[in-house]
mmCIF file of C-alpha atoms in Angstrom:
data_model
loop_
_atom_site.group_PDB
_atom_site.id
_atom_site.type_symbol
_atom_site.label_atom_id
_atom_site.label_comp_id
_atom_site.label_asym_id
_atom_site.label_seq_id
_atom_site.Cartn_x
_atom_site.Cartn_y
_atom_site.Cartn_z
ATOM 1 C CA ASP A 1 -0.065 -0.138 -0.159
ATOM 2 C CA ALA A 2 1.499 3.417 -0.579
ATOM 3 C CA GLY A 3 0.548 4.897 2.596
ATOM 4 C CA VAL A 4 -1.548 7.834 3.582
ATOM 5 C CA ILE A 5 -1.677 10.496 0.773
ATOM 6 C CA GLN A 6 -1.675 14.168 1.199
ATOM 7 C CA SER A 7 -1.808 16.777 -1.321
ATOM 8 C CA PRO A 8 -0.609 19.452 -1.808
ATOM 9 C CA ARG A 9 2.452 19.057 0.163
ATOM 10 C CA HIS A 10 3.083 22.884 0.021
ATOM 11 C CA GLU A 11 0.766 25.683 -0.380
ATOM 12 C CA VAL A 12 1.405 29.297 -0.083
ATOM 13 C CA THR A 13 -1.852 31.553 -0.689
ATOM 14 C CA GLU A 14 -2.954 34.991 0.284
ATOM 15 C CA MET A 15 -4.861 35.856 3.202
ATOM 16 C CA GLY A 16 -8.908 35.550 2.421
ATOM 17 C CA GLN A 17 -8.183 32.795 -0.621
ATOM 18 C CA GLU A 18 -9.591 29.477 0.075
ATOM 19 C CA VAL A 19 -7.694 26.722 0.325
ATOM 20 C CA THR A 20 -8.422 23.050 0.207
ATOM 21 C CA LEU A 21 -6.197 19.987 1.695
ATOM 22 C CA ARG A 22 -6.627 16.436 0.300
ATOM 23 C CA CYS A 23 -6.236 12.979 1.665
ATOM 24 C CA LYS A 24 -6.507 9.754 0.725
ATOM 25 C CA PRO A 25 -6.081 7.442 3.657
ATOM 26 C CA ILE A 26 -4.872 3.510 3.925
ATOM 27 C CA SER A 27 -6.946 1.478 1.866
ATOM 28 C CA GLY A 28 -9.437 -0.565 4.283
ATOM 29 C CA HIS A 29 -8.999 1.632 7.172
ATOM 30 C CA ASP A 30 -12.092 3.047 8.779
ATOM 31 C CA TYR A 31 -10.562 6.424 10.875
ATOM 32 C CA LEU A 32 -9.572 9.297 9.489
ATOM 33 C CA PHE A 33 -7.893 11.862 11.294
ATOM 34 C CA TRP A 34 -7.031 15.834 10.695
ATOM 35 C CA TYR A 35 -4.305 17.368 12.700
ATOM 36 C CA ARG A 36 -2.829 20.833 12.823
ATOM 37 C CA GLN A 37 1.027 21.063 13.845
ATOM 38 C CA THR A 38 2.167 24.546 15.205
ATOM 39 C CA MET A 39 5.591 25.414 17.138
ATOM 40 C CA MET A 40 2.899 27.353 19.709
ATOM 41 C CA ARG A 41 0.545 24.666 19.984
ATOM 42 C CA GLY A 42 2.048 21.473 19.146
ATOM 43 C CA LEU A 43 -0.402 18.837 17.495
ATOM 44 C CA GLU A 44 -3.917 19.562 17.752
ATOM 45 C CA LEU A 45 -6.636 17.199 16.634
ATOM 46 C CA LEU A 46 -9.152 19.187 14.272
ATOM 47 C CA ILE A 47 -11.530 16.747 13.504
ATOM 48 C CA TYR A 48 -12.092 12.878 13.203
ATOM 49 C CA PHE A 49 -14.215 10.602 11.042
ATOM 50 C CA ASN A 50 -15.370 7.033 11.313
ATOM 51 C CA ASN A 51 -16.647 5.263 8.215
ATOM 52 C CA ASN A 52 -16.806 8.483 6.878
ATOM 53 C CA VAL A 53 -19.135 9.974 9.557
ATOM 54 C CA PRO A 54 -17.821 12.992 11.399
ATOM 55 C CA ILE A 55 -17.623 11.765 14.969
ATOM 56 C CA ASP A 56 -15.784 14.796 17.020
ATOM 57 C CA ASP A 57 -15.205 18.402 15.678
ATOM 58 C CA SER A 58 -14.582 20.120 18.551
ATOM 59 C CA GLY A 59 -11.021 20.885 17.621
ATOM 60 C CA MET A 60 -12.055 22.502 14.163
ATOM 61 C CA PRO A 61 -10.785 26.572 15.096
ATOM 62 C CA GLU A 62 -14.080 28.120 13.698
ATOM 63 C CA ASP A 63 -16.552 28.591 10.992
ATOM 64 C CA ARG A 64 -13.955 28.836 8.443
ATOM 65 C CA PHE A 65 -12.564 25.683 8.679
ATOM 66 C CA SER A 66 -15.237 22.796 7.466
ATOM 67 C CA ALA A 67 -14.059 19.087 6.652
ATOM 68 C CA LYS A 68 -16.016 16.025 4.474
ATOM 69 C CA MET A 69 -15.333 12.558 3.700
ATOM 70 C CA PRO A 70 -17.314 11.718 0.832
ATOM 71 C CA ASN A 71 -16.296 8.351 0.517
ATOM 72 C CA ALA A 72 -13.843 6.053 2.376
ATOM 73 C CA SER A 73 -11.005 6.716 0.228
ATOM 74 C CA PHE A 74 -11.243 10.640 0.177
ATOM 75 C CA SER A 75 -11.303 13.072 2.548
ATOM 76 C CA THR A 76 -10.714 17.488 2.357
ATOM 77 C CA LEU A 77 -10.354 20.055 4.864
ATOM 78 C CA LYS A 78 -11.245 23.575 3.409
ATOM 79 C CA ILE A 79 -10.274 26.895 4.726
ATOM 80 C CA GLN A 80 -12.563 29.933 3.709
ATOM 81 C CA PRO A 81 -11.285 32.440 3.949
ATOM 82 C CA SER A 82 -7.566 32.034 4.797
ATOM 83 C CA GLU A 83 -5.847 33.858 7.505
ATOM 84 C CA PRO A 84 -1.952 34.071 8.312
ATOM 85 C CA ARG A 85 -2.896 32.296 11.552
ATOM 86 C CA ASP A 86 -3.845 29.586 10.024
ATOM 87 C CA SER A 87 -0.435 28.764 8.524
ATOM 88 C CA ALA A 88 0.767 25.451 9.580
ATOM 89 C CA VAL A 89 1.452 22.160 8.704
ATOM 90 C CA TYR A 90 -1.661 19.812 8.502
ATOM 91 C CA PHE A 91 -1.741 16.219 8.648
ATOM 92 C CA CYS A 92 -3.911 13.530 7.725
ATOM 93 C CA ALA A 93 -3.554 10.259 9.467
ATOM 94 C CA SER A 94 -5.788 6.818 9.251
ATOM 95 C CA ARG A 95 -6.514 3.660 11.539
ATOM 96 C CA LEU A 96 -7.812 0.390 11.473
ATOM 97 C CA GLY A 97 -10.417 -0.419 13.492
ATOM 98 C CA ARG A 98 -12.423 0.875 16.876
ATOM 99 C CA GLN A 99 -9.333 -0.011 19.371
ATOM 100 C CA THR A 100 -7.425 2.132 21.639
ATOM 101 C CA ALA A 101 -4.216 0.334 21.063
ATOM 102 C CA GLY A 102 -4.228 0.971 16.796
ATOM 103 C CA GLU A 103 -1.614 2.619 15.420
ATOM 104 C CA LEU A 104 -2.201 5.999 13.318
ATOM 105 C CA PHE A 105 -0.386 6.130 9.891
ATOM 106 C CA PHE A 106 0.183 9.452 9.108
ATOM 107 C CA GLY A 107 0.842 11.524 5.814
ATOM 108 C CA GLU A 108 3.636 13.651 4.757
ATOM 109 C CA GLY A 109 1.699 16.885 5.958
ATOM 110 C CA SER A 110 0.787 19.607 3.889
ATOM 111 C CA ARG A 111 2.372 23.181 4.613
ATOM 112 C CA LEU A 112 0.355 26.157 4.387
ATOM 113 C CA THR A 113 1.633 29.630 4.260
ATOM 114 C CA VAL A 114 -0.677 32.364 4.183
ATOM 115 C CA LEU A 115 0.320 35.627 3.564
ATOM 116 C CA GLY B 1 -11.024 15.932 29.346
ATOM 117 C CA ASP B 2 -7.883 13.873 28.739
ATOM 118 C CA SER B 3 -4.636 15.394 27.721
ATOM 119 C CA VAL B 4 -0.702 14.836 27.778
ATOM 120 C CA THR B 5 2.164 16.471 28.988
ATOM 121 C CA GLN B 6 5.959 15.913 28.319
ATOM 122 C CA MET B 7 9.138 17.739 28.735
ATOM 123 C CA GLU B 8 9.849 20.615 26.808
ATOM 124 C CA GLY B 9 12.699 20.507 24.691
ATOM 125 C CA PRO B 10 15.133 20.685 22.911
ATOM 126 C CA VAL B 11 16.947 18.301 24.668
ATOM 127 C CA THR B 12 20.710 17.985 23.397
ATOM 128 C CA LEU B 13 22.746 15.310 23.881
ATOM 129 C CA SER B 14 26.112 14.043 23.199
ATOM 130 C CA GLU B 15 26.454 10.467 20.961
ATOM 131 C CA GLU B 16 26.006 7.316 23.460
ATOM 132 C CA ALA B 17 24.275 9.580 25.978
ATOM 133 C CA PHE B 18 21.745 7.981 27.974
ATOM 134 C CA LEU B 19 18.154 9.625 27.019
ATOM 135 C CA THR B 20 15.134 10.199 29.043
ATOM 136 C CA ILE B 21 12.188 12.347 28.011
ATOM 137 C CA ASN B 22 9.448 12.638 30.635
ATOM 138 C CA CYS B 23 5.806 11.736 29.741
ATOM 139 C CA THR B 24 2.532 11.868 32.259
ATOM 140 C CA TYR B 25 -0.830 11.830 31.378
ATOM 141 C CA THR B 26 -4.375 12.561 32.406
ATOM 142 C CA ALA B 27 -7.049 10.391 31.056
ATOM 143 C CA THR B 28 -11.162 9.333 32.543
ATOM 144 C CA GLY B 29 -10.490 6.036 31.270
ATOM 145 C CA TYR B 30 -7.750 3.002 31.201
ATOM 146 C CA PRO B 31 -6.243 4.406 28.183
ATOM 147 C CA SER B 32 -3.512 3.219 25.687
ATOM 148 C CA LEU B 33 -0.258 4.576 25.431
ATOM 149 C CA PHE B 34 2.181 5.623 22.961
ATOM 150 C CA TRP B 35 5.529 7.176 21.561
ATOM 151 C CA TYR B 36 5.735 8.577 18.078
ATOM 152 C CA VAL B 37 8.683 9.926 16.181
ATOM 153 C CA GLN B 38 8.914 12.836 13.498
ATOM 154 C CA TYR B 39 11.675 12.876 11.230
ATOM 155 C CA PRO B 40 12.569 16.350 9.697
ATOM 156 C CA GLY B 41 10.030 16.871 6.622
ATOM 157 C CA GLU B 42 8.122 13.806 7.671
ATOM 158 C CA GLY B 43 4.870 12.630 8.924
ATOM 159 C CA LEU B 44 4.840 10.875 12.684
ATOM 160 C CA GLN B 45 5.371 7.130 12.770
ATOM 161 C CA LEU B 46 4.450 4.637 15.630
ATOM 162 C CA LEU B 47 7.754 4.428 17.694
ATOM 163 C CA LEU B 48 6.159 1.768 20.561
ATOM 164 C CA LYS B 49 3.087 1.573 22.418
ATOM 165 C CA ALA B 50 1.693 -0.128 25.881
ATOM 166 C CA THR B 51 -1.771 -1.114 26.485
ATOM 167 C CA LYS B 52 -2.124 -1.998 30.126
ATOM 168 C CA ALA B 53 -0.313 -0.931 33.477
ATOM 169 C CA ASP B 54 3.178 -2.380 33.908
ATOM 170 C CA ASP B 55 3.578 -2.924 30.435
ATOM 171 C CA LYS B 56 6.803 -2.308 28.596
ATOM 172 C CA GLY B 57 6.801 -0.963 24.944
ATOM 173 C CA SER B 58 10.104 -1.378 23.156
ATOM 174 C CA ASN B 59 11.621 -0.796 19.916
ATOM 175 C CA LYS B 60 14.723 0.232 18.322
ATOM 176 C CA GLY B 61 16.393 0.354 21.543
ATOM 177 C CA PHE B 62 14.139 2.870 23.086
ATOM 178 C CA GLU B 63 11.899 1.620 25.854
ATOM 179 C CA ALA B 64 8.969 2.782 28.074
ATOM 180 C CA THR B 65 7.082 1.455 31.008
ATOM 181 C CA TYR B 66 3.305 1.705 31.682
ATOM 182 C CA ARG B 67 2.918 3.476 35.172
ATOM 183 C CA LYS B 68 -0.521 3.927 36.031
ATOM 184 C CA GLU B 69 0.314 4.742 39.767
ATOM 185 C CA THR B 70 2.173 7.732 38.548
ATOM 186 C CA THR B 71 0.181 8.496 35.333
ATOM 187 C CA SER B 72 3.653 8.071 33.440
ATOM 188 C CA PHE B 73 5.149 6.717 30.375
ATOM 189 C CA HIS B 74 8.595 7.870 29.929
ATOM 190 C CA LEU B 75 10.804 7.288 27.295
ATOM 191 C CA GLU B 76 14.081 5.934 27.677
ATOM 192 C CA LYS B 77 17.555 5.041 25.257
ATOM 193 C CA GLY B 78 20.364 3.716 26.879
ATOM 194 C CA SER B 79 22.598 4.750 24.027
ATOM 195 C CA VAL B 80 21.574 7.514 21.596
ATOM 196 C CA GLN B 81 23.231 8.071 18.006
ATOM 197 C CA VAL B 82 22.854 10.977 15.555
ATOM 198 C CA SER B 83 20.232 9.379 13.738
ATOM 199 C CA ASP B 84 17.597 9.875 16.487
ATOM 200 C CA SER B 85 18.023 13.523 16.320
ATOM 201 C CA ALA B 86 14.056 13.903 15.496
ATOM 202 C CA VAL B 87 10.565 15.066 17.683
ATOM 203 C CA TYR B 88 9.228 12.919 19.890
ATOM 204 C CA PHE B 89 5.490 12.730 20.611
ATOM 205 C CA CYS B 90 4.173 11.061 23.824
ATOM 206 C CA ALA B 91 0.281 10.294 22.896
ATOM 207 C CA LEU B 92 -3.043 8.353 24.132
ATOM 208 C CA SER B 93 -5.860 6.777 23.287
ATOM 209 C CA ASP B 94 -9.050 6.224 25.351
ATOM 210 C CA ARG B 95 -12.244 4.769 24.911
ATOM 211 C CA ALA B 96 -13.790 7.336 27.426
ATOM 212 C CA GLY B 97 -12.282 10.146 24.868
ATOM 213 C CA GLY B 98 -14.304 8.373 22.013
ATOM 214 C CA PHE B 99 -11.017 6.273 20.552
ATOM 215 C CA LYS B 100 -9.541 9.604 19.341
ATOM 216 C CA THR B 101 -5.393 9.759 19.930
ATOM 217 C CA ILE B 102 -4.900 13.107 21.715
ATOM 218 C CA PHE B 103 -0.929 14.137 21.580
ATOM 219 C CA GLY B 104 2.023 15.617 23.768
ATOM 220 C CA ALA B 105 3.733 19.360 22.668
ATOM 221 C CA GLY B 106 6.600 16.854 21.072
ATOM 222 C CA THR B 107 9.683 17.184 22.266
ATOM 223 C CA ARG B 108 12.706 17.932 20.235
ATOM 224 C CA LEU B 109 16.052 15.766 20.207
ATOM 225 C CA PHE B 110 19.347 16.786 19.021
ATOM 226 C CA VAL B 111 22.208 14.224 18.826
ATOM 227 C CA LYS B 112 25.781 15.386 18.587
ATOM 228 C CA ALA B 113 28.291 13.531 16.952
#
C-alpha cells in the first residue's frame, strides 16, 4: 500500500483565499483524523471520521474550517477565508478499527503558508 | 478531558549518552499509551506502545513502561545515536475519549557526534 497520501505538500496563498487540503487514507482503514501542527500549539486534533461520518469536530478552530469525507478513500479540509494564523502543517492520519491500541498512520503533511 | 504533558525541549545530547523524555497523562478511562517519532520533513510514525499497566513497549533500543500509579510513560534509550535526532511525541488513546488519539506537545532531540 502507498500509505496515507496528502496533497498539496506545500501551499502558499494570500489572506482571504480559499484553501483545500486533500487526503487519501490507507485502503480499508475506517478512521481518518486531521491534525494541525504549529510551534506554539503543538499537534492539535481538528476533526475525525469513522466510516466517513464526522465523530468529533470540537477541535475545528472556527467556522472558516470545514472537513468532508464523501467516501472511504477521500477527505478534504477546507479553509475559507484563510488567515495568516492558519499557517501550519496539516496532517492526515488513518487507522484500522475501533481500538484504543490502534496505530495511526500519518501522511507527510501539507505545509500551508498564508501571507 | 484527556491530556498529555511531556518535557519541553530541545534536548541536546552527545552520541552514546542516556536519554530520558518524561511524559505524564490525564485520562478518564484506561488508555493505551504511545510514543511517536517525527523525522524532519516527514509525518509521525509509531515508535512503541503499551496497552496496560506495567507493560513495557520497546523498539529500536527505546523503551517506555506504563506506570498507572504515577500516570507516566517516560521514554528511555541507553545510548543515543545521531540518527535519533527527531521530535518525539507522547500520546494516548482512550475508549472514554471516543478512541481518538491525543498528543503531547513534542520534544525535539538533537544528538551531537
